[in-house]
Amino acid sequence: MKTSRGRFFEDYAVGEVIAHAVPRTLSGGERALYHALYPARGALCSSDEFARRCGLPAAPMDDLIAFHTVFGKTVPDISLNAVANLGYAEGRWLKPVWPGDTLRSESQVIGLRENSNGRSGVVWVRTRGLDQRDEVVLEYVRWVMVRKRDAAAPAPQTVVPDLAPSVAPSDLVLPEGLDFTRYDFALAGERHRLGDYALGERIDHVDGVTVEEAEHMLATRLWQNTAKVHFDATMREDGRRLIYGGHVISLARALSFNGLANAQMIVALNAGVHANPCFAGDTVRAWSEVLDRAETPAPGVGAIRLRLVAVKQAAAPFGLKDAGGKYLPEVLLDLDYWALMPL
Amino acid sequence: MKTSRGRFFEDYAVGEVIAHAVPRTLSGGERALYHALYPARGALCSSDEFARRCGLPAAPMDDLIAFHTVFGKTVPDISLNAVANLGYAEGRWLKPVWPGDTLRSESQVIGLRENSNGRSGVVWVRTRGLDQRDEVVLEYVRWVMVRKRDAAAPAPQTVVPDLAPSVAPSDLVLPEGLDFTRYDFALAGERHRLGDYALGERIDHVDGVTVEEAEHMLATRLWQNTAKVHFDATMREDGRRLIYGGHVISLARALSFNGLANAQMIVALNAGVHANPCFAGDTVRAWSEVLDRAETPAPGVGAIRLRLVAVKQAAAPFGLKDAGGKYLPEVLLDLDYWALMPL
Amino acid sequence: MKTSRGRFFEDYAVGEVIAHAVPRTLSGGERALYHALYPARGALCSSDEFARRCGLPAAPMDDLIAFHTVFGKTVPDISLNAVANLGYAEGRWLKPVWPGDTLRSESQVIGLRENSNGRSGVVWVRTRGLDQRDEVVLEYVRWVMVRKRDAAAPAPQTVVPDLAPSVAPSDLVLPEGLDFTRYDFALAGERHRLGDYALGERIDHVDGVTVEEAEHMLATRLWQNTAKVHFDATMREDGRRLIYGGHVISLARALSFNGLANAQMIVALNAGVHANPCFAGDTVRAWSEVLDRAETPAPGVGAIRLRLVAVKQAAAPFGLKDAGGKYLPEVLLDLDYWALMPL
């Protein structure tokens, strides 16, 4: 058989390294599409001039372009038969990506645990995105629940990786040359520095976007993500297409500009949960909570750790979980990340 | 509070200069998206070779890409709380914009007049778009009706700027090097020269485009225009998203290719009215009227002053206003501009 | 009258060469949009590094970008008043197209035959796409049924061109320098070589895409194809917009990656029929049949001749025609082409 229907749970072995197919050269085209698909306005990724004033040679591609490109390549090998995308950990952006760079991905299987029902299991992978110099630009751990092809297949030995609850500030890697001492707050859009954000402070990002089918499919296809449920309306009984979770991440991150305009680059992904599915017609909003602050060795550059929550429709202000610890039905995303911000 | 909800009428003072946030570097990506979003076919902005034959180093970005980019940056400071976008005047394109250029915007408040109801007022601004060399690429006056935050706030002194009814031909600025003496009419798509257009001549541009939600949102987002009503279906009681007026301008201008293929570059915006709102599902058509003709100092280059009218659905031919001088309900746009055309 | 309503049957004369308007410079923007519009994943057109390993200076534009760009320019002169797009033959890609290239099109009328009803006729044209060096990058024959303006106009002398049933392998033109001896099958996504495909083998490409109005209009506009039926929902009595046949070609070709990941470049179009119309809401799937295999003079490079069939909704596996030889109603496209594949 010439076609692939993707891997099933019993096709993974701890330690195996999977080289994912179809490397991709990025250009100003992907950047323009990113700005058409999401209301992204961070000045550092929007303007070559702003980036130069911050010590970079030009505006890097938005950090989430790198993430989606690397992630998309893993889908045919990791999540084509996934029942659920369960979590992220230990994500770090190690090098900015520039127009002209070519990215490819590889994943190492670092954990396996069959579910008690014997019909599926959890697969943990550590994915790396590499550029044309074979340098790692991004790495993260993801775990997904994957169906078994054959329920009778024997369960593998359970290996659950020991994952850090968050990336330590000392492990953050900053773009070479980054310097915020001449940062232009007026051009960036807000005057708030790292010191202006209090631990525990919560920010309602005000704006909302009602999502269309064409938009999320254009985005998901651009990242060469091939999961059928995003494109084929006949896949679900209700005739709806499930929106790629990364689309919600980018929407929420872009919406967080209003209140976090100076959280310029994502440098670490500590954790992430896609709490409920998102469908076309949903109006996505976002709020953030300040989880931590840290200094960095780069001049004028601090780091802010944020919880970014995406919700839909008429969510209660800052609502997240019910009394039983379960995500509220209107919560789409609960993401924990580090970004860089002027001190 | 970290987020901005935009300025209200009492936040403006005549003479104040507002530096708008988020500079933007444009590339071939924005050009390609412009051609995907609008049926734009003007040869000068489509082909490097055609542009070189006309004395330019390469194809400039479509003049309306410059306009939308500059305009979009002003929205958070000028029109986030606008009730209506009332008009444009004294618009001039001063330099072509090329891929790689970085644009930013600033606006000076040049007029204020509180409405008699005490709940809103009119704000006039002169907006300038600047490139990475701090040279002005575009300037125009716009006035909008803005809500007051507090109806009890005192009215400012009324200042109504004295605006030219149209840009004089002698004030038009032409791209350096422009020369139409070797203009290729066959490649441009039509044989009509400036002298072939009679004053008062009206042209029905024949084609129509039915607009989709995803299209106008992609466009509006690309220009980093953040006005909520364009994106959030929950903002209006009827659940409809209002289409950015500039989207209708670009649609109508692109549709006018059929009959005005040689009106190659917009060099001045004399006036403009968004007569009625446009919504997804509307089929937009356009007609033009020749208002004036002029010579220019550039070899073979003339200027044509045009009224461009966008209408929707089954509009009567060349319908514009009713007996009382009110725009007909199917009229979306009444724009008055100067373009360049071979003599 | 300044506007064009397109040519009618009596406006064509055998031997006439029509220079089509609006040359177009392509960039990374068109490439990114192509990847957002279609699930295209062929490694050679996705990655500069992969292309270099195959002997090319960088990743060429997808062959169908060249096709659509060249085709789009012909629409205002050839098919604006077409009743049907009847077929293709003798199509050959003669040079890869790179970002920065400027394409224009010209067509020679090579056949005419009035229909017996006297109200329309068939027009055959040989279209050539030329780059900025006036070198032909692509050529193909297309025939369309075009309405007469005046049923009383005399019928032209019937000339039916003698067309090859398919392009002979010895007539295939390969990109200069192409070399598959270092081809990376893992990065390409599948391990199947030319020798792994048997004549008559059929491949169900598994995936499906439900098409949205915004998507096909963005695509069709990007190729500057102006046929009204694709954009204007008021053109048909049923209020539906007919999807550009080329959109279905690109969708089906991209879907065929799963099973034909190594069919890297299209080098010839032997034949093609748009069997039934496609509308938004249709879920497009594809299957292929191996028609022929051939060697080429380039190192490690073979050629595979494929039938590519696009179907919609719940089509029976590999269904094509009924007992009477008529295409089944769910068949959208029946395309016959040569692609290059590692030996």
GROMACS .gro file of N, CA and C in nm, chain A residues 121-168:
model
  144
  121GLY      N    1  -0.318   0.470   2.403
  121GLY     CA    2  -0.212   0.493   2.498
  121GLY      C    3  -0.156   0.633   2.481
  122VAL      N    4  -0.071   0.671   2.574
  122VAL     CA    5  -0.011   0.804   2.569
  122VAL      C    6   0.132   0.791   2.517
  123VAL      N    7   0.165   0.878   2.419
  123VAL     CA    8   0.301   0.882   2.363
  123VAL      C    9   0.362   1.018   2.396
  124TRP      N   10   0.482   1.017   2.457
  124TRP     CA   11   0.555   1.142   2.481
  124TRP      C   12   0.667   1.154   2.378
  125VAL      N   13   0.678   1.268   2.314
  125VAL     CA   14   0.791   1.289   2.222
  125VAL      C   15   0.859   1.422   2.255
  126ARG      N   16   0.990   1.422   2.235
  126ARG     CA   17   1.065   1.548   2.241
  126ARG      C   18   1.096   1.584   2.096
  127THR      N   19   1.040   1.695   2.051
  127THR     CA   20   1.053   1.737   1.911
  127THR      C   21   1.156   1.848   1.901
  128ARG      N   22   1.239   1.840   1.797
  128ARG     CA   23   1.335   1.946   1.771
  128ARG      C   24   1.313   1.999   1.630
  129GLY      N   25   1.317   2.131   1.616
  129GLY     CA   26   1.317   2.193   1.484
  129GLY      C   27   1.458   2.233   1.451
  130LEU      N   28   1.504   2.196   1.330
  130LEU     CA   29   1.643   2.226   1.291
  130LEU      C   30   1.643   2.312   1.166
  131ASP      N   31   1.742   2.399   1.156
  131ASP     CA   32   1.752   2.482   1.036
  131ASP      C   33   1.851   2.421   0.937
  132GLN      N   34   1.881   2.495   0.831
  132GLN     CA   35   1.965   2.443   0.724
  132GLN      C   36   2.110   2.422   0.768
  133ARG      N   37   2.145   2.475   0.886
  133ARG     CA   38   2.279   2.451   0.941
  133ARG      C   39   2.276   2.338   1.043
  134ASP      N   40   2.164   2.265   1.047
  134ASP     CA   41   2.144   2.157   1.143
  134ASP      C   42   2.151   2.206   1.287
  135GLU      N   43   2.124   2.333   1.306
  135GLU     CA   44   2.117   2.388   1.442
  135GLU      C   45   1.973   2.386   1.490
  136VAL      N   46   1.957   2.353   1.618
  136VAL     CA   47   1.822   2.343   1.675
  136VAL      C   48   1.768   2.485   1.698
  137VAL      N   49   1.653   2.516   1.641
  137VAL     CA   50   1.593   2.648   1.660
  137VAL      C   51   1.484   2.644   1.768
  138LEU      N   52   1.435   2.524   1.797
  138LEU     CA   53   1.320   2.509   1.886
  138LEU      C   54   1.314   2.366   1.934
  139GLU      N   55   1.280   2.345   2.059
  139GLU     CA   56   1.256   2.208   2.108
  139GLU      C   57   1.143   2.212   2.208
  140TYR      N   58   1.065   2.104   2.214
  140TYR     CA   59   0.957   2.096   2.312
  140TYR      C   60   0.916   1.951   2.327
  141VAL      N   61   0.857   1.922   2.443
  141VAL     CA   62   0.798   1.790   2.467
  141VAL      C   63   0.647   1.802   2.446
  142ARG      N   64   0.591   1.703   2.380
  142ARG     CA   65   0.445   1.699   2.362
  142ARG      C   66   0.399   1.559   2.393
  143TRP      N   67   0.282   1.546   2.451
  143TRP     CA   68   0.227   1.411   2.467
  143TRP      C   69   0.084   1.408   2.416
  144VAL      N   70   0.054   1.295   2.352
  144VAL     CA   71  -0.075   1.279   2.286
  144VAL      C   72  -0.130   1.141   2.318
  145MET      N   73  -0.262   1.130   2.313
  145MET     CA   74  -0.324   0.998   2.327
  145MET      C   75  -0.349   0.944   2.187
  146VAL      N   76  -0.297   0.825   2.161
  146VAL     CA   77  -0.301   0.766   2.027
  146VAL      C   78  -0.376   0.633   2.032
  147ARG      N   79  -0.461   0.612   1.932
  147ARG     CA   80  -0.534   0.485   1.923
  147ARG      C   81  -0.439   0.369   1.894
  148LYS      N   82  -0.477   0.249   1.940
  148LYS     CA   83  -0.407   0.129   1.897
  148LYS      C   84  -0.471   0.081   1.767
  149ARG      N   85  -0.389   0.022   1.681
  149ARG     CA   86  -0.444  -0.039   1.560
  149ARG      C   87  -0.519  -0.166   1.599
  150ASP      N   88  -0.457  -0.238   1.692
  150ASP     CA   89  -0.507  -0.369   1.732
  150ASP      C   90  -0.511  -0.373   1.884
  151ALA      N   91  -0.631  -0.380   1.938
  151ALA     CA   92  -0.644  -0.377   2.084
  151ALA      C   93  -0.571  -0.495   2.149
  152ALA      N   94  -0.550  -0.601   2.071
  152ALA     CA   95  -0.486  -0.720   2.128
  152ALA      C   96  -0.334  -0.708   2.132
  153ALA      N   97  -0.279  -0.605   2.071
  153ALA     CA   98  -0.134  -0.589   2.071
  153ALA      C   99  -0.087  -0.572   2.216
  154PRO      N  100   0.028  -0.630   2.250
  154PRO     CA  101   0.072  -0.624   2.389
  154PRO      C  102   0.112  -0.482   2.429
  155ALA      N  103   0.091  -0.449   2.555
  155ALA     CA  104   0.126  -0.317   2.606
  155ALA      C  105   0.278  -0.305   2.617
  156PRO      N  106   0.333  -0.191   2.580
  156PRO     CA  107   0.477  -0.173   2.598
  156PRO      C  108   0.506  -0.148   2.746
  157GLN      N  109   0.634  -0.157   2.782
  157GLN     CA  110   0.672  -0.121   2.919
  157GLN      C  111   0.640   0.027   2.940
  158THR      N  112   0.580   0.059   3.051
  158THR     CA  113   0.542   0.198   3.077
  158THR      C  114   0.667   0.281   3.111
  159VAL      N  115   0.685   0.388   3.038
  159VAL     CA  116   0.791   0.485   3.068
  159VAL      C  117   0.727   0.622   3.069
  160VAL      N  118   0.727   0.687   3.184
  160VAL     CA  119   0.671   0.822   3.193
  160VAL      C  120   0.786   0.918   3.219
  161PRO      N  121   0.812   1.007   3.128
  161PRO     CA  122   0.930   1.094   3.145
  161PRO      C  123   0.911   1.191   3.261
  162ASP      N  124   1.021   1.226   3.319
  162ASP     CA  125   1.022   1.321   3.430
  162ASP      C  126   1.038   1.460   3.369
  163LEU      N  127   0.932   1.538   3.369
  163LEU     CA  128   0.935   1.667   3.300
  163LEU      C  129   0.934   1.783   3.399
  164ALA      N  130   1.008   1.886   3.367
  164ALA     CA  131   1.013   2.003   3.453
  164ALA      C  132   0.878   2.073   3.453
  165PRO      N  133   0.829   2.118   3.568
  165PRO     CA  134   0.701   2.189   3.570
  165PRO      C  135   0.706   2.321   3.492
  166SER      N  136   0.826   2.380   3.482
  166SER     CA  137   0.843   2.497   3.397
  166SER      C  138   0.991   2.513   3.366
  167VAL      N  139   1.020   2.589   3.262
  167VAL     CA  140   1.159   2.616   3.225
  167VAL      C  141   1.215   2.718   3.324
  168ALA      N  142   1.330   2.686   3.383
  168ALA     CA  143   1.391   2.778   3.478
  168ALA      C  144   1.444   2.901   3.404
   0.00000   0.00000   0.00000
